[in-house]
PDB file of C-alpha atoms in Angstrom:
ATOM      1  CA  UNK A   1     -38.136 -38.353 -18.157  1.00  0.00           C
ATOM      2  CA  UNK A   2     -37.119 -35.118 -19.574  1.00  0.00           C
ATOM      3  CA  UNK A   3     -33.651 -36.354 -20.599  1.00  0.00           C
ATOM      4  CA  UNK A   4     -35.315 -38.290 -22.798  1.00  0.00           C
ATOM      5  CA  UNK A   5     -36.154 -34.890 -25.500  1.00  0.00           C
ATOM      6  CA  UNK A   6     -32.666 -34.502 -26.002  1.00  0.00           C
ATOM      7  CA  UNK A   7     -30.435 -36.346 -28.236  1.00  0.00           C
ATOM      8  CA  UNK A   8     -27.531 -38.674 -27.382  1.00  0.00           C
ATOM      9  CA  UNK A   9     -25.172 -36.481 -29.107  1.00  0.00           C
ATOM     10  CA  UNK A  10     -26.792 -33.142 -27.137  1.00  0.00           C
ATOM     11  CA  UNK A  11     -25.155 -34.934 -24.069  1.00  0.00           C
ATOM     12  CA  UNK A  12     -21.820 -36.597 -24.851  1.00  0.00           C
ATOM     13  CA  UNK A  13     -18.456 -34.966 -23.564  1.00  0.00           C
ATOM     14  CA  UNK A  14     -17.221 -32.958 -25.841  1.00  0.00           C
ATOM     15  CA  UNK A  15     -13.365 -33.937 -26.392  1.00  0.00           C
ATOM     16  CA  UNK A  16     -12.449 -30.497 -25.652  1.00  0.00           C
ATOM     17  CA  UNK A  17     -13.402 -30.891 -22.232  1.00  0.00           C
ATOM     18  CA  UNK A  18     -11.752 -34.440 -22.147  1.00  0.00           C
ATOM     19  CA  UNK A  19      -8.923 -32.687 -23.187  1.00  0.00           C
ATOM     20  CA  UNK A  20      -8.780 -30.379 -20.406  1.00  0.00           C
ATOM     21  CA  UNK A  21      -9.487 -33.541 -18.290  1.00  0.00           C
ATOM     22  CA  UNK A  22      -6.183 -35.210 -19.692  1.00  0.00           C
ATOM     23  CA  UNK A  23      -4.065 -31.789 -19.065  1.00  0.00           C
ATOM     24  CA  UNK A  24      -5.570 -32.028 -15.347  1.00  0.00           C
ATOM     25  CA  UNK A  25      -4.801 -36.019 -15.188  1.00  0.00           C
ATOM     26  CA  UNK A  26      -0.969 -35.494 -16.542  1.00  0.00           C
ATOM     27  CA  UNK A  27      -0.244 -32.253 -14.824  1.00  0.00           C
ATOM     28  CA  UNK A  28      -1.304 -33.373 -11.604  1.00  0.00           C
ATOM     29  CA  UNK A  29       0.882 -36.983 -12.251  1.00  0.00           C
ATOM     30  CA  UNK A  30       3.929 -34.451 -12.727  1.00  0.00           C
ATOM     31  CA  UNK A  31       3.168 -31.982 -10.063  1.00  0.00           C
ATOM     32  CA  UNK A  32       3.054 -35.383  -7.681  1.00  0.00           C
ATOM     33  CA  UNK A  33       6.078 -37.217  -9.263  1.00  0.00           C
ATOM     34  CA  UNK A  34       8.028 -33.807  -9.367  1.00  0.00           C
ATOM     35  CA  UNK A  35       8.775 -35.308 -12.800  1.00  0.00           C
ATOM     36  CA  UNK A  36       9.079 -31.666 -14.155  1.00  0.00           C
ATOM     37  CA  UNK A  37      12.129 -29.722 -14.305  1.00  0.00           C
ATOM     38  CA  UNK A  38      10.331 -26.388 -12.392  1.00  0.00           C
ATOM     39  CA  UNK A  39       7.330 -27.346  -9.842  1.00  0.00           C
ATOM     40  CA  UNK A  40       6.192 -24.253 -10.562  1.00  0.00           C
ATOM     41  CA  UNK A  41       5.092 -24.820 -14.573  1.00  0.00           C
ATOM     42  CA  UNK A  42       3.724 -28.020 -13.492  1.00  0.00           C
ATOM     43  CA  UNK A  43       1.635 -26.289 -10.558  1.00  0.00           C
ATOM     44  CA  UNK A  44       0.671 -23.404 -13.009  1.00  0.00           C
ATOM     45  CA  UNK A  45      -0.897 -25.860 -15.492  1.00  0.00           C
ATOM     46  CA  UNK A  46      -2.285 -28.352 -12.826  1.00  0.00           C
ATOM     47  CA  UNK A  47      -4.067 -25.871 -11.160  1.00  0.00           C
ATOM     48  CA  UNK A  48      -5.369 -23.850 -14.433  1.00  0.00           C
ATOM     49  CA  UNK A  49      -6.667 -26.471 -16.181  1.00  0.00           C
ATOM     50  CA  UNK A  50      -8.193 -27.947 -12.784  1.00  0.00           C
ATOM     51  CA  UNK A  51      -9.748 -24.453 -12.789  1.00  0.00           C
ATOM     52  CA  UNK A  52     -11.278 -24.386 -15.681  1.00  0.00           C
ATOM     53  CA  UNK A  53     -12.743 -28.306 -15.447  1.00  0.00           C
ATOM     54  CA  UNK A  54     -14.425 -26.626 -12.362  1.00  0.00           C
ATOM     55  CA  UNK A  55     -16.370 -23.602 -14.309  1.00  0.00           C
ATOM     56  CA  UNK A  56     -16.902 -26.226 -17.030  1.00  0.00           C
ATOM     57  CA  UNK A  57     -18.899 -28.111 -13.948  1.00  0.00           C
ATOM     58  CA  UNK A  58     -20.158 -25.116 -12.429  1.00  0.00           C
ATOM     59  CA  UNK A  59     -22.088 -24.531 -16.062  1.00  0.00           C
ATOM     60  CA  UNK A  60     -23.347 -27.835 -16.523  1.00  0.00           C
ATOM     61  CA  UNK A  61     -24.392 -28.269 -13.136  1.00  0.00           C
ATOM     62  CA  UNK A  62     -26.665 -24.878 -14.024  1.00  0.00           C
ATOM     63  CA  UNK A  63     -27.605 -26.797 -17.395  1.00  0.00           C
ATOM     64  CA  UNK A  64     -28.846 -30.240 -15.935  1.00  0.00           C
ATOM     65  CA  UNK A  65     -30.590 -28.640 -13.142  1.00  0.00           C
ATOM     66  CA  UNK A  66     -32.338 -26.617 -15.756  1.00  0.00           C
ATOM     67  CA  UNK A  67     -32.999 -29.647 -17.937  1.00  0.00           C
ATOM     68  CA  UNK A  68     -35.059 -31.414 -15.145  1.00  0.00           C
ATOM     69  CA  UNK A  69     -37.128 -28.062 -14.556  1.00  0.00           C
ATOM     70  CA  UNK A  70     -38.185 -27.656 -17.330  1.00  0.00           C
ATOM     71  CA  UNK A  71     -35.865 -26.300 -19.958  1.00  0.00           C
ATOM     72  CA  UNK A  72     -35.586 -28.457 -22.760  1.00  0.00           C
ATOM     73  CA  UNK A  73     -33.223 -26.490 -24.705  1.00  0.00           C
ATOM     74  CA  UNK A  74     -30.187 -26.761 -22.929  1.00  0.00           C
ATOM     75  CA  UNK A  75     -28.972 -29.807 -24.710  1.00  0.00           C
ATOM     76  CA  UNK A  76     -29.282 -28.404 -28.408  1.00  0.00           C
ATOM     77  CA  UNK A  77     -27.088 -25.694 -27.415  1.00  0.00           C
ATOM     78  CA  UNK A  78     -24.351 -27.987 -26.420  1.00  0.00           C
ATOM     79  CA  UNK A  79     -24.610 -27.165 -22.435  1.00  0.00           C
ATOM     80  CA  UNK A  80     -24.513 -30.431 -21.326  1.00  0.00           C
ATOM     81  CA  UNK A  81     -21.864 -31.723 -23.444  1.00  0.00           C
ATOM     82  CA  UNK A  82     -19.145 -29.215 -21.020  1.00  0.00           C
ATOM     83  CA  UNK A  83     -17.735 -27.935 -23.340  1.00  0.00           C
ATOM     84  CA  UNK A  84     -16.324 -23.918 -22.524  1.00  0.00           C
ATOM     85  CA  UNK A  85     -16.767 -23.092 -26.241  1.00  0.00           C
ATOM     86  CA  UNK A  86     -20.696 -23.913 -26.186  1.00  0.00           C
ATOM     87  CA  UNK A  87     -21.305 -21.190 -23.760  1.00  0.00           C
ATOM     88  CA  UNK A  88     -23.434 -17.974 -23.893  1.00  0.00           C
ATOM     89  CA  UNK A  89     -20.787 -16.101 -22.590  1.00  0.00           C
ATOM     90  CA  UNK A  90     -17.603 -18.091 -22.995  1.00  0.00           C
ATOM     91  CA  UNK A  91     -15.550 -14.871 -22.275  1.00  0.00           C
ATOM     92  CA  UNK A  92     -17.173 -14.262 -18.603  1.00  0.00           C
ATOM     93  CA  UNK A  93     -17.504 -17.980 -17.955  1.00  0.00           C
ATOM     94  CA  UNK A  94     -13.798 -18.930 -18.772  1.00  0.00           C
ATOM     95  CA  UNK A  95     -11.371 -16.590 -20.427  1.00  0.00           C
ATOM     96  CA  UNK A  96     -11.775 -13.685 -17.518  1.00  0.00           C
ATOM     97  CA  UNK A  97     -12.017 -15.720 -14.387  1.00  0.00           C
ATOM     98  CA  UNK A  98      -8.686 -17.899 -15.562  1.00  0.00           C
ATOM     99  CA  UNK A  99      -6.812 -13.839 -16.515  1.00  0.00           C
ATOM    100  CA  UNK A 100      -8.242 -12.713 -12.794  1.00  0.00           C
ATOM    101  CA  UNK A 101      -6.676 -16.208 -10.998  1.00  0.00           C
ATOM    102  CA  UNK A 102      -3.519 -15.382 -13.264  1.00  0.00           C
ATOM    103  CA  UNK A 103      -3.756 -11.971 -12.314  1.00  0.00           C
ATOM    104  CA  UNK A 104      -4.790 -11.975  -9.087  1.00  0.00           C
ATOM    105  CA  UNK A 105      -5.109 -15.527  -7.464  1.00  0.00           C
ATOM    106  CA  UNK A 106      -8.839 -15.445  -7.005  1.00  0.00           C
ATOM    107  CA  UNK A 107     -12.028 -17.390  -7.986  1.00  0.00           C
ATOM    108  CA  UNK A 108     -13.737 -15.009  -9.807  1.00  0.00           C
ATOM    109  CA  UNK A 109     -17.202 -15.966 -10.789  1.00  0.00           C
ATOM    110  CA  UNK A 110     -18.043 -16.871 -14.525  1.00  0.00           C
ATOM    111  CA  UNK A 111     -21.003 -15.856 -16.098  1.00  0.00           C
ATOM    112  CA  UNK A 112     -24.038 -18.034 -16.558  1.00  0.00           C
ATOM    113  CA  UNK A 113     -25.258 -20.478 -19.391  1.00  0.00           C
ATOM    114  CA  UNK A 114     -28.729 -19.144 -20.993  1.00  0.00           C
ATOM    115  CA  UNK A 115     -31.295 -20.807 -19.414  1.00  0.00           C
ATOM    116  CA  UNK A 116     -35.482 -20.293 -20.988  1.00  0.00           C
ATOM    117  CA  UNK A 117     -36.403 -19.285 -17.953  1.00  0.00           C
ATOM    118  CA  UNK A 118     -40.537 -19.489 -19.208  1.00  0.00           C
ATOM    119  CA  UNK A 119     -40.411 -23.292 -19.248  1.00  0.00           C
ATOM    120  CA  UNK A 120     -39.509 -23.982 -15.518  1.00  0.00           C
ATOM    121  CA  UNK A 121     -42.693 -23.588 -13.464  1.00  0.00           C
ATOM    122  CA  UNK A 122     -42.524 -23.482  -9.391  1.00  0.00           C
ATOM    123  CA  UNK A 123     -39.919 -20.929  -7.500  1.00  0.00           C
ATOM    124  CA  UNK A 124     -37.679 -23.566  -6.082  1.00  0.00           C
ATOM    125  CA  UNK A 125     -36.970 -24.849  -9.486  1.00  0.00           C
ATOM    126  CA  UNK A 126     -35.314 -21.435 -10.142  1.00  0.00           C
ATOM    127  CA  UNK A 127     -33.507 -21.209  -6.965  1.00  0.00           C
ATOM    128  CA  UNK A 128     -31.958 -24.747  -7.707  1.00  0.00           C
ATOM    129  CA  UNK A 129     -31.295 -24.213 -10.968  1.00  0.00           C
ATOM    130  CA  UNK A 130     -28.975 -20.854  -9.758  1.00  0.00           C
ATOM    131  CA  UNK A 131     -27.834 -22.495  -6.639  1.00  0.00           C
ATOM    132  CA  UNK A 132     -26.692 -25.763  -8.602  1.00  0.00           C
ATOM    133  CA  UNK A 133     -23.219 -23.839 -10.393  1.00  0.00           C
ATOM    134  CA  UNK A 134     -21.734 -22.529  -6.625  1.00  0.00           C
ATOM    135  CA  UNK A 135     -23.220 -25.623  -5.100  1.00  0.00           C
ATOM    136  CA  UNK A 136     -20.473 -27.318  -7.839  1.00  0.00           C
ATOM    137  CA  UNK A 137     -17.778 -25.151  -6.451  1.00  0.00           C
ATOM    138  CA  UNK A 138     -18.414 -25.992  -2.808  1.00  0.00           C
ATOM    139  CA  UNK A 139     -18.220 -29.735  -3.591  1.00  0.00           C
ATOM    140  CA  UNK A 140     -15.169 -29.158  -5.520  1.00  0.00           C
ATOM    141  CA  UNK A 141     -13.382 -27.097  -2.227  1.00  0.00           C
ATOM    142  CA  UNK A 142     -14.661 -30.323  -0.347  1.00  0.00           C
ATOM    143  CA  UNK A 143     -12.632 -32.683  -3.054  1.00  0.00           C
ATOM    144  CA  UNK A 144      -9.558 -30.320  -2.870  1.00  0.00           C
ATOM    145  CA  UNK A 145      -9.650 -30.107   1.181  1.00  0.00           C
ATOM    146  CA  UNK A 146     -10.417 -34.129   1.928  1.00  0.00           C
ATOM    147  CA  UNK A 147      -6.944 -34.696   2.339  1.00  0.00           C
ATOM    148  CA  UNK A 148      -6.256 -31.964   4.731  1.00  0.00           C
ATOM    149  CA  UNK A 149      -9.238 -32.369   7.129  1.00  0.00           C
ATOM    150  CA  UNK A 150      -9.164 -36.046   6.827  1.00  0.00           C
ATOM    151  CA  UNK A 151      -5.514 -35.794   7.867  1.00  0.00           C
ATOM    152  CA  UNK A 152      -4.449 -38.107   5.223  1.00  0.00           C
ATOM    153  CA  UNK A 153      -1.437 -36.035   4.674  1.00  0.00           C
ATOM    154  CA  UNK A 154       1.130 -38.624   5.163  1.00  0.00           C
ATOM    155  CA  UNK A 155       2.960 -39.742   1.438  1.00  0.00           C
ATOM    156  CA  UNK A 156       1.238 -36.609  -0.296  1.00  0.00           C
ATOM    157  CA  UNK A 157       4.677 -34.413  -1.923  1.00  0.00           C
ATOM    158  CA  UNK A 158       4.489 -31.095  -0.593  1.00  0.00           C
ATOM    159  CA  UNK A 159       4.231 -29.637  -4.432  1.00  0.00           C
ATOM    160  CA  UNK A 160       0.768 -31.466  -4.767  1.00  0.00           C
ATOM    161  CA  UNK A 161      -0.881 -30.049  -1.409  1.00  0.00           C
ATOM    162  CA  UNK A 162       0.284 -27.148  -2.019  1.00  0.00           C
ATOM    163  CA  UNK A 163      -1.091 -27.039  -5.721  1.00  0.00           C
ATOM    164  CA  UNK A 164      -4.614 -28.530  -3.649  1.00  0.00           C
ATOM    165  CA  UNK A 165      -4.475 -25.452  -1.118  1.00  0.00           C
ATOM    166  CA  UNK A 166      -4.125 -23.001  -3.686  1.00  0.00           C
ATOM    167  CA  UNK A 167      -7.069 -24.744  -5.801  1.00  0.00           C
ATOM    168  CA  UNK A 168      -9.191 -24.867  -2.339  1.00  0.00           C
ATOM    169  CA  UNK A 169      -8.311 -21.200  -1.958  1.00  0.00           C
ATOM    170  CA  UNK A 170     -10.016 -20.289  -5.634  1.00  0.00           C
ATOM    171  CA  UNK A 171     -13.247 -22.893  -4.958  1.00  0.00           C
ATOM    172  CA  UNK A 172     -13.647 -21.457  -1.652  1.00  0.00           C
ATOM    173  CA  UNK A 173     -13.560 -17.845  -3.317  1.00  0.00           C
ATOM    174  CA  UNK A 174     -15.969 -18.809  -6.441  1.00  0.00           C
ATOM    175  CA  UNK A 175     -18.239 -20.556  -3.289  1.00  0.00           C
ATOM    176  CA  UNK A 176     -18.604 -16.981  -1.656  1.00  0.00           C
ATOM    177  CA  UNK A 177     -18.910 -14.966  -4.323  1.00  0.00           C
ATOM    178  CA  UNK A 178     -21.525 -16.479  -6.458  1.00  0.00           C
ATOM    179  CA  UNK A 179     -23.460 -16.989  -3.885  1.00  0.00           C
ATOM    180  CA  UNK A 180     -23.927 -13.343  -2.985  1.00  0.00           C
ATOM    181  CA  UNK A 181     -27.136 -11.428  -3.260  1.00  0.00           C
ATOM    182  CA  UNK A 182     -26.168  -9.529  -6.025  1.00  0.00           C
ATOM    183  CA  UNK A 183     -28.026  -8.448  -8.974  1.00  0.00           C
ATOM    184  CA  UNK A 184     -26.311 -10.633 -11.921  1.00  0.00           C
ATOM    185  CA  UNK A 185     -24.442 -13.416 -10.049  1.00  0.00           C
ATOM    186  CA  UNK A 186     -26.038 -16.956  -8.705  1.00  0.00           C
ATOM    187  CA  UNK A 187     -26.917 -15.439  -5.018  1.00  0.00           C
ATOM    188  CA  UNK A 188     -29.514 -13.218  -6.386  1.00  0.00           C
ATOM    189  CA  UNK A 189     -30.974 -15.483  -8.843  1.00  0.00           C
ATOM    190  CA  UNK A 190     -31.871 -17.824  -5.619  1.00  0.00           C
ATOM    191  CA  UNK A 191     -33.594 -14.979  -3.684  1.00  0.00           C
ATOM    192  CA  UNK A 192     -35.281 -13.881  -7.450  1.00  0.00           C
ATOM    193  CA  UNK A 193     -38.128 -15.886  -7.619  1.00  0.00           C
ATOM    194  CA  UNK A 194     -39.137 -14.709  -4.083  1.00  0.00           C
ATOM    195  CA  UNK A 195     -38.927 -11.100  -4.736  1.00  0.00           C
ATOM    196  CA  UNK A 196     -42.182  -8.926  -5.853  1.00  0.00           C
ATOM    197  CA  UNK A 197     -42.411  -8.167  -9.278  1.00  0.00           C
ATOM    198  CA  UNK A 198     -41.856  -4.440  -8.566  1.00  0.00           C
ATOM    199  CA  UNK A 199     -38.499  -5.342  -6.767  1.00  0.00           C
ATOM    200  CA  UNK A 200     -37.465  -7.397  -9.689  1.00  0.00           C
ATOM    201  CA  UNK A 201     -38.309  -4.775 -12.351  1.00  0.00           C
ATOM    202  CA  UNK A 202     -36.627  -2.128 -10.217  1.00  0.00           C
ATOM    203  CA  UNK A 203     -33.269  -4.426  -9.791  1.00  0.00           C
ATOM    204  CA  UNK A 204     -33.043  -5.750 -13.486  1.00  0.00           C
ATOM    205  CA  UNK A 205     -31.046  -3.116 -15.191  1.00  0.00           C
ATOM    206  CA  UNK A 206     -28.431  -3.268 -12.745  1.00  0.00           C
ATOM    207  CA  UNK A 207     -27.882  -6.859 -13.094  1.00  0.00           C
ATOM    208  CA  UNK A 208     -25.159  -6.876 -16.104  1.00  0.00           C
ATOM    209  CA  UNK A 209     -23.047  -4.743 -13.426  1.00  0.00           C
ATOM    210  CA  UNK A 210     -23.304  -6.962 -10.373  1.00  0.00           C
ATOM    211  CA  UNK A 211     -19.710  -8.623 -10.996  1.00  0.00           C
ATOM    212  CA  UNK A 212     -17.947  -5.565 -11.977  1.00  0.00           C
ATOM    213  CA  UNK A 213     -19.591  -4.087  -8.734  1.00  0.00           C
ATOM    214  CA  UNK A 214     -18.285  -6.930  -6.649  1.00  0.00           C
ATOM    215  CA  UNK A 215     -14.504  -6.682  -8.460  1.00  0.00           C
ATOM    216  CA  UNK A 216     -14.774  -2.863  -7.070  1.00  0.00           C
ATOM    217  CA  UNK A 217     -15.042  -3.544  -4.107  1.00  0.00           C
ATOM    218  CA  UNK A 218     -12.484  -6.011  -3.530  1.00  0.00           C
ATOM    219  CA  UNK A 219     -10.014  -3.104  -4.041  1.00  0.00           C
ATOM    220  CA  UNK A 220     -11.420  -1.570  -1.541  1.00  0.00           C
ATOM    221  CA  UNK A 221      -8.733  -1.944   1.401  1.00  0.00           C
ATOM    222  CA  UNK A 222     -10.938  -3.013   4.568  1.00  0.00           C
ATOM    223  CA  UNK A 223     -13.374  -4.678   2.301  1.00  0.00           C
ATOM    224  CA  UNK A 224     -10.647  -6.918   0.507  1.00  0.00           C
ATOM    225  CA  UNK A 225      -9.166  -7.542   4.157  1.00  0.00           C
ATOM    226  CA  UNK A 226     -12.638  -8.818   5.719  1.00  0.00           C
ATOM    227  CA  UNK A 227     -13.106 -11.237   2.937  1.00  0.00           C
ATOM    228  CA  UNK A 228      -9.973 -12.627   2.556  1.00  0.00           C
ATOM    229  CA  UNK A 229      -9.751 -13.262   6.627  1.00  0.00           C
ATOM    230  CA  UNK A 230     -13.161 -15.087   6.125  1.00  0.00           C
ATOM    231  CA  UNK A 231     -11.710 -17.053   3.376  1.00  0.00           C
ATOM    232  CA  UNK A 232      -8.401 -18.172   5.354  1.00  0.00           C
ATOM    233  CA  UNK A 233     -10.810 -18.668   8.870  1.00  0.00           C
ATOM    234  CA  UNK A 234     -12.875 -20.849   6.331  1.00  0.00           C
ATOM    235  CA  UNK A 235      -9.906 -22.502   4.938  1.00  0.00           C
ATOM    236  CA  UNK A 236      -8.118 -23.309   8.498  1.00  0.00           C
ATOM    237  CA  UNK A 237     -11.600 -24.670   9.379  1.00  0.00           C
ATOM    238  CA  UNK A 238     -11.241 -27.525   6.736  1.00  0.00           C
ATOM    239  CA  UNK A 239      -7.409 -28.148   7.819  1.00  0.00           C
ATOM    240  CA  UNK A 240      -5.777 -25.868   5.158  1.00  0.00           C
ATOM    241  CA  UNK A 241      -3.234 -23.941   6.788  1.00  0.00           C
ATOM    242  CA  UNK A 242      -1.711 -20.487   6.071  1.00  0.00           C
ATOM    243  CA  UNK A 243       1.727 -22.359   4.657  1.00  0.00           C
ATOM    244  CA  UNK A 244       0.098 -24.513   2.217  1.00  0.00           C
ATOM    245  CA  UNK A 245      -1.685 -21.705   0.381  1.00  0.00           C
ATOM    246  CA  UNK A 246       0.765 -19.448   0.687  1.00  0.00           C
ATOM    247  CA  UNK A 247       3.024 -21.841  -1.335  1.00  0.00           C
ATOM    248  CA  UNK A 248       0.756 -22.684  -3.571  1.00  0.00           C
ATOM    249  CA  UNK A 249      -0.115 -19.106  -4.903  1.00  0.00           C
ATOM    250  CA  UNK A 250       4.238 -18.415  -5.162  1.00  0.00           C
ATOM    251  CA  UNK A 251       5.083 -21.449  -6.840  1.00  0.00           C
ATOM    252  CA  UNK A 252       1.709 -21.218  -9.609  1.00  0.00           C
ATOM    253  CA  UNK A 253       3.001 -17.776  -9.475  1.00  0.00           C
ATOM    254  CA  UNK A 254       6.817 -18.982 -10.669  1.00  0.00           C
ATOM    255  CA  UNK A 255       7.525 -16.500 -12.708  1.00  0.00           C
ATOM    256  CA  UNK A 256       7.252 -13.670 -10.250  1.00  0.00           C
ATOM    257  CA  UNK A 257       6.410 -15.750  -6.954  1.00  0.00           C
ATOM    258  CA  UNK A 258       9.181 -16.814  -4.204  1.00  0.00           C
ATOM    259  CA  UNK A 259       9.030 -20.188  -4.385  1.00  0.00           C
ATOM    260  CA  UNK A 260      12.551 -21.135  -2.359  1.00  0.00           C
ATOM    261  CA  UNK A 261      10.624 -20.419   1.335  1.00  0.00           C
ATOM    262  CA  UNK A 262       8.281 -23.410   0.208  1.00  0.00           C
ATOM    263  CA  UNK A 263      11.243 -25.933  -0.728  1.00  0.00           C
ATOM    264  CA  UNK A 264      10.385 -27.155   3.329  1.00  0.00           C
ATOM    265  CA  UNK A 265       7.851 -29.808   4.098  1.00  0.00           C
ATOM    266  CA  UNK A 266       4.432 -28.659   5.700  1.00  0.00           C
TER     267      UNK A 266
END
């Protein structure tokens, strides 16, 4: 198998990630227990380091996917072992998207792991190896929203589903962003290997601008409006109501966020 060319140390966990894992793990067990003294901190790490396990997935899921087309050089530069630091572009992948979801309370795509393209062979191979990341995100909004559209509500503390709207909210985002057809995110490198080689050519220097393109137009009034109705139609399709999230984004929020409307159950 092709696993089998790179070392057992290329793919171990790196304890930075496991770290991240434990901040998740003991976060979450105070966000649930309401064990700390504001909801809000606990929320505010919960969901953050959550976050960030989820680009740290959304990478390797890129990385693996690569690994079995083809690319044999994903584990000697420390792609599979998920840890942020080991990335191309550590500052698109996790430092910017975590400021935007501070900032703004969105999932903004991160940027992609370096993958040798030349030693995949067959189009669908590419497509899967830039649909894998998003893919990641999508089964991470169906993790977060189980509870909701399972309606297994009953014994969950309103702090945690609120936490697990807000963290739906920013999967859901990541989900529909990287997926679109633009030059530089994951939704273009699916429809890539399909394109003519004159399309390609003609497309590729506007590729390191496709996510700045996309941020620019989410400040666009009517366009920011039509995406974030999809979002909350997609949302209250899986059971997530308006409440939930709402809450969620004030109390992560606490330090500028109104978090006394949310001190009712759902």
């Amino acid at each position: 198998m092709t696993t089998a060319t790179t070392r057992r140390g290329d793919r171990r966990v790196s304890p930075v990630f496991l770290g991240i894992l434990a901040v998740t793990a003991v976060t979450g067990w105070a966000t649930w227990t309401g064990y700390a003294a504001q909801p809000g901190v606990a929320i505010f790490l919960f969901v953050t380091a959550a976050w960030i396990v989820s680009l740290c997935l959304h990478e390797y899921a890129h990385a693996r996917t690569a690994l079995h087309g083809g690319d044999i050089t994903v584990g000697a530069k420390g792609y599979l072992t998920l840890n942020p630091l080991k990335y191309t572009h550590a500052l698109l992948s996790i430092v910017l998207p975590v400021i935007f979801l501070i900032m703004g309370g969105i999932g903004l795509p991160g940027g992609a792991v370096f993958i040798e393209r030349g030693r995949i062979r067959g189009r669908w191979k590419h497509s899967l190896v830039s649909a894998a990341g998003p893919l990641t995100n999508v089964l991470f909004a169906a993790v977060c929203t189980a509870p909701f559209w399972l309606h297994a509500l009953d014994g969950v503390p309103a702090d945690f589903q609120y936490a697990l709207a807000f963290l739906a909210l920013l999967q859901v985002t990541a989900s529909i962003l990287n997926f679109l057809p633009v030059p530089g995110l994951d939704g273009y490198g699916v429809i890539e290997p399909w394109l003519s080689y004159k399309v390609k050519r003609q497309v590729e220097p506007f590729a390191q601008f496709g996510l700045l393109f996309v941020f620019a137009l989410l400040w666009v009034p009517s366009i920011n409006s039509v995406f974030f109705d999809l979002i909350d139609a997609i949302l209250r399709g899986l059971g997530v109501g308006d409440f939930p999230r709402y809450c969620g984004q004030e109390l992560y929020r606490w330090w500028q966020g109104n978090p006394e409307i949310c001190r009712i159950n759902p």
